[in-house]
mmCIF file of C-alpha atoms in Angstrom:
data_model
loop_
_atom_site.group_PDB
_atom_site.id
_atom_site.type_symbol
_atom_site.label_atom_id
_atom_site.label_comp_id
_atom_site.label_asym_id
_atom_site.label_seq_id
_atom_site.Cartn_x
_atom_site.Cartn_y
_atom_site.Cartn_z
ATOM 1 C CA MET L 1 149.554 142.646 51.798
ATOM 2 C CA ARG L 2 146.556 142.256 50.022
ATOM 3 C CA SER L 3 146.554 144.235 47.849
ATOM 4 C CA CYS L 4 150.428 143.543 46.294
ATOM 5 C CA ILE L 5 149.408 139.750 46.493
ATOM 6 C CA LEU L 6 145.567 141.192 43.965
ATOM 7 C CA SER L 7 148.254 143.015 41.679
ATOM 8 C CA PHE L 8 150.661 139.713 41.704
ATOM 9 C CA SER L 9 147.648 138.070 40.951
ATOM 10 C CA LEU L 10 145.919 139.925 37.542
ATOM 11 C CA LEU L 11 150.252 140.094 36.874
ATOM 12 C CA PHE L 12 149.598 136.142 37.069
ATOM 13 C CA LEU L 13 146.683 136.281 35.255
ATOM 14 C CA PHE L 14 148.291 138.802 31.907
ATOM 15 C CA LEU L 15 150.498 136.496 32.143
ATOM 16 C CA LEU L 16 148.882 133.422 31.298
ATOM 17 C CA SER L 17 146.761 135.439 28.363
ATOM 18 C CA TYR L 18 149.882 135.871 26.376
ATOM 19 C CA HIS L 19 151.715 132.634 27.425
ATOM 20 C CA PRO L 20 152.720 130.112 24.479
ATOM 21 C CA PHE L 21 149.975 127.888 26.951
ATOM 22 C CA SER L 22 147.596 129.498 26.534
ATOM 23 C CA SER L 23 144.214 127.263 24.680
ATOM 24 C CA SER L 24 144.914 129.151 21.831
ATOM 25 C CA ALA L 25 147.873 128.599 21.161
ATOM 26 C CA ALA L 26 147.964 124.937 22.408
ATOM 27 C CA SER L 27 144.575 124.109 19.461
ATOM 28 C CA SER L 28 144.994 120.792 17.662
ATOM 29 C CA LYS L 29 145.676 120.488 14.262
ATOM 30 C CA LEU L 30 142.293 119.576 13.781
ATOM 31 C CA ASP L 31 141.372 122.860 14.885
ATOM 32 C CA GLU L 32 143.148 125.037 12.402
ATOM 33 C CA VAL L 33 141.855 122.777 9.480
ATOM 34 C CA CYS L 34 138.314 122.367 10.285
ATOM 35 C CA ASN L 35 138.418 125.976 11.163
ATOM 36 C CA ASN L 36 139.817 126.821 7.866
ATOM 37 C CA LEU L 37 137.729 124.716 5.698
ATOM 38 C CA GLY L 38 135.273 127.459 5.387
ATOM 39 C CA GLY L 39 136.080 128.142 1.801
ATOM 40 C CA TRP L 40 134.572 124.473 1.217
ATOM 41 C CA TYR L 41 131.527 125.324 2.698
ATOM 42 C CA VAL L 42 132.231 123.068 5.304
ATOM 43 C CA SER L 43 131.093 124.536 8.510
ATOM 44 C CA PRO L 44 134.008 123.408 11.897
ATOM 45 C CA GLU L 45 130.830 122.339 13.264
ATOM 46 C CA LEU L 46 130.171 120.375 10.482
ATOM 47 C CA CYS L 47 134.284 119.364 10.741
ATOM 48 C CA HIS L 48 134.604 118.345 13.962
ATOM 49 C CA SER L 49 131.205 116.090 13.949
ATOM 50 C CA VAL L 50 132.601 114.283 10.977
ATOM 51 C CA PHE L 51 135.997 113.545 12.703
ATOM 52 C CA SER L 52 134.183 113.274 16.218
ATOM 53 C CA ALA L 53 134.258 109.435 14.387
ATOM 54 C CA ASP L 54 137.732 109.210 15.098
ATOM 55 C CA PRO L 55 139.755 109.043 18.463
ATOM 56 C CA GLN L 56 142.842 109.850 16.810
ATOM 57 C CA SER L 57 141.651 113.230 15.119
ATOM 58 C CA PRO L 58 142.798 115.774 18.154
ATOM 59 C CA THR L 59 146.113 114.535 18.088
ATOM 60 C CA ALA L 60 147.003 114.042 14.504
ATOM 61 C CA ASP L 61 149.791 115.664 12.802
ATOM 62 C CA LEU L 62 147.968 117.237 8.681
ATOM 63 C CA ASP L 63 148.154 114.591 6.960
ATOM 64 C CA GLY L 64 146.950 111.607 9.741
ATOM 65 C CA ILE L 65 143.435 114.328 9.618
ATOM 66 C CA ALA L 66 143.257 113.805 5.336
ATOM 67 C CA ILE L 67 144.212 110.567 5.885
ATOM 68 C CA ILE L 68 141.265 109.788 8.755
ATOM 69 C CA SER L 69 138.948 111.799 6.947
ATOM 70 C CA ALA L 70 139.825 109.157 3.808
ATOM 71 C CA ASN L 71 138.697 106.637 6.067
ATOM 72 C CA ILE L 72 136.041 107.871 7.729
ATOM 73 C CA ALA L 73 134.328 108.283 4.044
ATOM 74 C CA ALA L 74 135.007 104.343 3.177
ATOM 75 C CA GLU L 75 133.266 104.002 6.631
ATOM 76 C CA ASN L 76 130.837 105.307 6.194
ATOM 77 C CA ALA L 77 130.303 104.392 2.544
ATOM 78 C CA THR L 78 130.717 100.709 3.954
ATOM 79 C CA SER L 79 127.256 101.597 6.750
ATOM 80 C CA VAL L 80 125.532 102.769 3.760
ATOM 81 C CA ILE L 81 126.316 99.319 1.741
ATOM 82 C CA ALA L 82 124.099 97.782 5.735
ATOM 83 C CA ASP L 83 121.938 99.617 5.194
ATOM 84 C CA LEU L 84 120.933 98.899 2.366
ATOM 85 C CA ASN L 85 120.859 95.306 2.442
ATOM 86 C CA LYS L 86 118.800 95.323 5.275
ATOM 87 C CA VAL L 87 116.054 97.384 3.469
ATOM 88 C CA LEU L 88 116.655 95.465 -0.088
ATOM 89 C CA LYS L 89 115.813 92.102 2.494
ATOM 90 C CA ALA L 90 112.843 93.336 4.252
ATOM 91 C CA SER L 91 111.529 94.666 1.204
ATOM 92 C CA THR L 92 109.172 92.457 -0.630
ATOM 93 C CA ASP L 93 108.141 95.148 -3.841
ATOM 94 C CA PRO L 94 109.840 93.798 -6.882
ATOM 95 C CA ASP L 95 109.780 97.932 -8.457
ATOM 96 C CA HIS L 96 112.317 99.425 -5.005
ATOM 97 C CA GLN L 97 115.203 95.706 -5.569
ATOM 98 C CA LYS L 98 116.393 97.472 -8.748
ATOM 99 C CA PRO L 99 117.467 101.318 -7.799
ATOM 100 C CA LEU L 100 118.247 99.568 -4.496
ATOM 101 C CA GLN L 101 120.812 97.100 -6.118
ATOM 102 C CA THR L 102 121.408 100.112 -8.161
ATOM 103 C CA CYS L 103 121.743 101.932 -4.799
ATOM 104 C CA LEU L 104 124.158 99.404 -3.409
ATOM 105 C CA GLN L 105 125.995 99.047 -6.655
ATOM 106 C CA VAL L 106 127.436 102.444 -6.772
ATOM 107 C CA TYR L 107 128.078 102.639 -3.318
ATOM 108 C CA THR L 108 130.287 99.416 -3.109
ATOM 109 C CA ASP L 109 132.503 100.968 -6.004
ATOM 110 C CA VAL L 110 132.812 103.908 -4.926
ATOM 111 C CA ILE L 111 134.751 102.297 -1.607
ATOM 112 C CA PRO L 112 138.285 100.754 -3.289
ATOM 113 C CA LYS L 113 138.646 104.242 -4.205
ATOM 114 C CA LEU L 114 138.813 106.036 -0.977
ATOM 115 C CA ASN L 115 140.960 103.089 0.681
ATOM 116 C CA SER L 116 143.629 103.683 -2.521
ATOM 117 C CA VAL L 117 143.260 107.921 -1.200
ATOM 118 C CA THR L 118 145.169 107.045 1.981
ATOM 119 C CA GLU L 119 148.156 106.577 -1.036
ATOM 120 C CA SER L 120 147.664 109.599 -2.420
ATOM 121 C CA ILE L 121 147.776 111.283 0.481
ATOM 122 C CA LYS L 122 150.685 110.010 1.911
ATOM 123 C CA SER L 123 152.529 111.284 -1.165
ATOM 124 C CA LYS L 124 151.853 114.375 -1.358
ATOM 125 C CA LYS L 125 149.330 114.346 -4.858
ATOM 126 C CA PHE L 126 145.849 116.399 -3.615
ATOM 127 C CA ALA L 127 145.116 116.222 -6.714
ATOM 128 C CA GLU L 128 144.205 112.837 -7.069
ATOM 129 C CA ALA L 129 143.171 112.334 -3.848
ATOM 130 C CA GLU L 130 140.331 115.190 -4.817
ATOM 131 C CA ASN L 131 139.196 113.691 -7.999
ATOM 132 C CA VAL L 132 138.657 110.257 -6.007
ATOM 133 C CA PHE L 133 136.511 112.925 -3.733
ATOM 134 C CA ASN L 134 135.194 114.120 -6.024
ATOM 135 C CA ALA L 135 133.627 111.696 -7.990
ATOM 136 C CA ALA L 136 132.609 110.182 -4.476
ATOM 137 C CA LEU L 137 130.031 113.628 -4.263
ATOM 138 C CA GLY L 138 128.227 111.945 -7.069
ATOM 139 C CA VAL L 139 128.212 108.472 -5.933
ATOM 140 C CA PRO L 140 124.247 109.614 -3.747
ATOM 141 C CA ALA L 141 123.237 111.485 -6.899
ATOM 142 C CA LYS L 142 123.491 108.298 -8.932
ATOM 143 C CA CYS L 143 121.534 106.576 -5.767
ATOM 144 C CA ASP L 144 119.171 109.389 -5.768
ATOM 145 C CA ASP L 145 118.636 108.934 -9.944
ATOM 146 C CA ALA L 146 117.914 105.326 -9.970
ATOM 147 C CA THR L 147 115.050 105.928 -7.196
ATOM 148 C CA ALA L 148 113.375 109.480 -8.533
ATOM 149 C CA ASN L 149 111.024 107.404 -8.886
ATOM 150 C CA TYR L 150 109.975 104.790 -5.706
ATOM 151 C CA PRO L 151 109.776 107.660 -3.164
ATOM 152 C CA PRO L 152 109.089 105.331 -0.007
ATOM 153 C CA VAL L 153 113.164 103.721 -1.439
ATOM 154 C CA ARG L 154 113.599 107.991 -1.636
ATOM 155 C CA ALA L 155 112.637 108.575 2.082
ATOM 156 C CA LEU L 156 115.607 104.924 3.193
ATOM 157 C CA VAL L 157 117.999 105.799 2.280
ATOM 158 C CA ASP L 158 117.773 109.573 2.195
ATOM 159 C CA LYS L 159 119.957 109.786 5.005
ATOM 160 C CA ASP L 160 122.289 107.495 4.332
ATOM 161 C CA ASP L 161 122.856 110.202 1.515
ATOM 162 C CA VAL L 162 123.463 113.011 2.383
ATOM 163 C CA TYR L 163 125.532 111.891 5.699
ATOM 164 C CA PHE L 164 127.317 110.131 2.991
ATOM 165 C CA SER L 165 127.575 113.548 1.273
ATOM 166 C CA SER L 166 129.070 115.343 4.413
ATOM 167 C CA VAL L 167 131.601 113.497 5.625
ATOM 168 C CA VAL L 168 132.695 113.643 1.594
ATOM 169 C CA LEU L 169 132.489 117.007 1.670
ATOM 170 C CA VAL L 170 135.042 117.255 4.576
ATOM 171 C CA ALA L 171 137.778 115.029 3.578
ATOM 172 C CA LYS L 172 137.218 116.234 -0.020
ATOM 173 C CA ALA L 173 137.405 120.131 2.253
ATOM 174 C CA VAL L 174 140.347 118.469 4.166
ATOM 175 C CA SER L 175 143.201 117.248 1.003
ATOM 176 C CA GLY L 176 141.849 120.759 -0.352
ATOM 177 C CA TYR L 177 143.394 122.162 2.972
ATOM 178 C CA LEU L 178 146.457 121.353 2.187
ATOM 179 C CA ALA L 179 147.372 121.604 -1.422
ATOM 180 C CA SER L 180 146.776 125.162 -0.304
ATOM 181 C CA ASN L 181 149.521 124.951 2.455
#
């Protein structure tokens, strides 16, 4: 009897490992996307980290994931603007005002573009979406250029610029992934 139970248990475990409901078969579309963005220099960890900002991500379909990525990028740009406004209000040095205002303007200008990219995704116009993401990837560089001669200001905006670049890079990679599938 004992060997029968042991044999049945082993058979059950063996069958369970090949059953369609095993963990590898039940992975989400988000896992599929995040595990296939290496060609765009996006690690699965970075991808999942960016998407952790939206609780809908794990259950979204492929188009939904792309739309969520664009929304996260737009929300991040809005967050950067809030941070820049705080720094701008707290700054008493007139030399810091102009570079901060330049950064504020380039982030403000990119938000409507990021908000409009969802229509490109819904229409399967992934090349248009990638163009928007490419332009958005240039925003931190413009802010870097504006603050290059002001190390204290550069230090204040650097963290926001780096994170924004990461978020947009993931959004671009997702769009590229959908375009290639």
